[in-house]
mmCIF file of C-alpha atoms in Angstrom:
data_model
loop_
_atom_site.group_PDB
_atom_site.id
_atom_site.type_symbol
_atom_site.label_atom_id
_atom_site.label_comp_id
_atom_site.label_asym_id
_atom_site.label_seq_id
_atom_site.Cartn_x
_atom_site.Cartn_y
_atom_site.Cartn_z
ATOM 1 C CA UNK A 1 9.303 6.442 -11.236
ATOM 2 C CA UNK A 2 10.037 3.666 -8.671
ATOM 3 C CA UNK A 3 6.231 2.927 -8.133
ATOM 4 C CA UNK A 4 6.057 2.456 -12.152
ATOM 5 C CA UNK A 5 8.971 0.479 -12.341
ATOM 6 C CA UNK A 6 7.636 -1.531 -10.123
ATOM 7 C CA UNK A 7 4.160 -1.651 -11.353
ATOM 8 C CA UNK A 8 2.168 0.164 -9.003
ATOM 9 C CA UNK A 9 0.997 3.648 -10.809
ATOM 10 C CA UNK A 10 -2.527 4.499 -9.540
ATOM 11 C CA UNK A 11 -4.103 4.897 -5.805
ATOM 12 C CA UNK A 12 -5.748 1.840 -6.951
ATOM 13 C CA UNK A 13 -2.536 -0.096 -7.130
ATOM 14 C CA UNK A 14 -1.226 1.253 -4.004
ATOM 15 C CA UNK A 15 -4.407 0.432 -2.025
ATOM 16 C CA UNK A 16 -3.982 -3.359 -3.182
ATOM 17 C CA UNK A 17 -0.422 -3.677 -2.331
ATOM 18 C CA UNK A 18 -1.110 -1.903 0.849
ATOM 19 C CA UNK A 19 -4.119 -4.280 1.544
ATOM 20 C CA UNK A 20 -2.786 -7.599 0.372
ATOM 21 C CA UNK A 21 0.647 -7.289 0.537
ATOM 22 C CA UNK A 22 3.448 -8.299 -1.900
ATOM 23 C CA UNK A 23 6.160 -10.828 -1.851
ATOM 24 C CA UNK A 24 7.622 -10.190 1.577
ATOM 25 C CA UNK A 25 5.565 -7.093 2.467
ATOM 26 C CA UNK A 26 3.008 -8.443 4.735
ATOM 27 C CA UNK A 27 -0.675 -6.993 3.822
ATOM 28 C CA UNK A 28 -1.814 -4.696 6.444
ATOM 29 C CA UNK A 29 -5.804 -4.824 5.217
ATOM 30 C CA UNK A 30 -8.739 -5.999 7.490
ATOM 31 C CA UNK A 31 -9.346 -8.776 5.462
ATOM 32 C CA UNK A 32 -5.973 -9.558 4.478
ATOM 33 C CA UNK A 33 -5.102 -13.538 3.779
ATOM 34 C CA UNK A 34 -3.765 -16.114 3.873
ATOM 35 C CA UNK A 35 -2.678 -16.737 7.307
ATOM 36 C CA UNK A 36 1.383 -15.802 7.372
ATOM 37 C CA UNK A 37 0.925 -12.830 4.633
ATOM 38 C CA UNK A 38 -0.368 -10.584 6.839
ATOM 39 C CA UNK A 39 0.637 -8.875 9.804
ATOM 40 C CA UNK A 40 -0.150 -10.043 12.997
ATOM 41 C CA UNK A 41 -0.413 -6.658 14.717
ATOM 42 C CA UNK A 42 -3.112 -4.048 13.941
ATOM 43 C CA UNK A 43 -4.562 -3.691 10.986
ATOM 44 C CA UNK A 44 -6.028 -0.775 8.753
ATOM 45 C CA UNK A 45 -9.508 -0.133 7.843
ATOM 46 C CA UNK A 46 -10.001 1.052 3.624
ATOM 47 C CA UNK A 47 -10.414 4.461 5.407
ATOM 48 C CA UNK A 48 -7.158 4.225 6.851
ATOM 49 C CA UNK A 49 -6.116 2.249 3.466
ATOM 50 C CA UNK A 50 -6.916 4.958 1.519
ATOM 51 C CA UNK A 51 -5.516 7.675 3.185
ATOM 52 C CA UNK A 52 -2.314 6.128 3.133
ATOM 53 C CA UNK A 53 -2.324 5.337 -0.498
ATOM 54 C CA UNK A 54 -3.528 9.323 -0.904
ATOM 55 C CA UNK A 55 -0.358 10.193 0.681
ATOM 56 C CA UNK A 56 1.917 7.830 -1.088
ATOM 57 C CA UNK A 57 0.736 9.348 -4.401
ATOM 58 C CA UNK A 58 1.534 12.847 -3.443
ATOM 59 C CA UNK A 59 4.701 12.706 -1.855
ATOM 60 C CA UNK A 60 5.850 10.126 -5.033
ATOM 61 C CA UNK A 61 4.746 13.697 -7.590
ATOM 62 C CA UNK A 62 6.822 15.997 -5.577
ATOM 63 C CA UNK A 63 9.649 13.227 -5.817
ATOM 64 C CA UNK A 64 9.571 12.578 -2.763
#
């Protein structure tokens, strides 16, 4: 419910948010920008992206 609330209902969505960022979430994608919306550590690869997202989605069914 909290992912729908806040508009973020498919792996899609979560991939994007995960990759760009959102408000003050930095984005955590290779290709993330602009400069300051992105971390400045490590960042993941869509493999990694996607996995993540992948896990998001199935600990959000069981409610967390």
């Amino acid at each position: 419910r909290d992912l729908e609330r806040n508009g973020v209902a498919t792996k899609e969505d979560i991939s994007n948010l995960i990759e760009r960022g959102k408000g003050k979430m930095p984005g955590y994608g290779e290709s993330c920008a602009p400069k300051g919306a992105c971390t400045f550590g490590a960042r993941l690869d869509a493999e990694e992206i996607d996995a993540l997202a992948t896990y998001v989605l199935d600990r959000a069914a069981v409610d967390w």
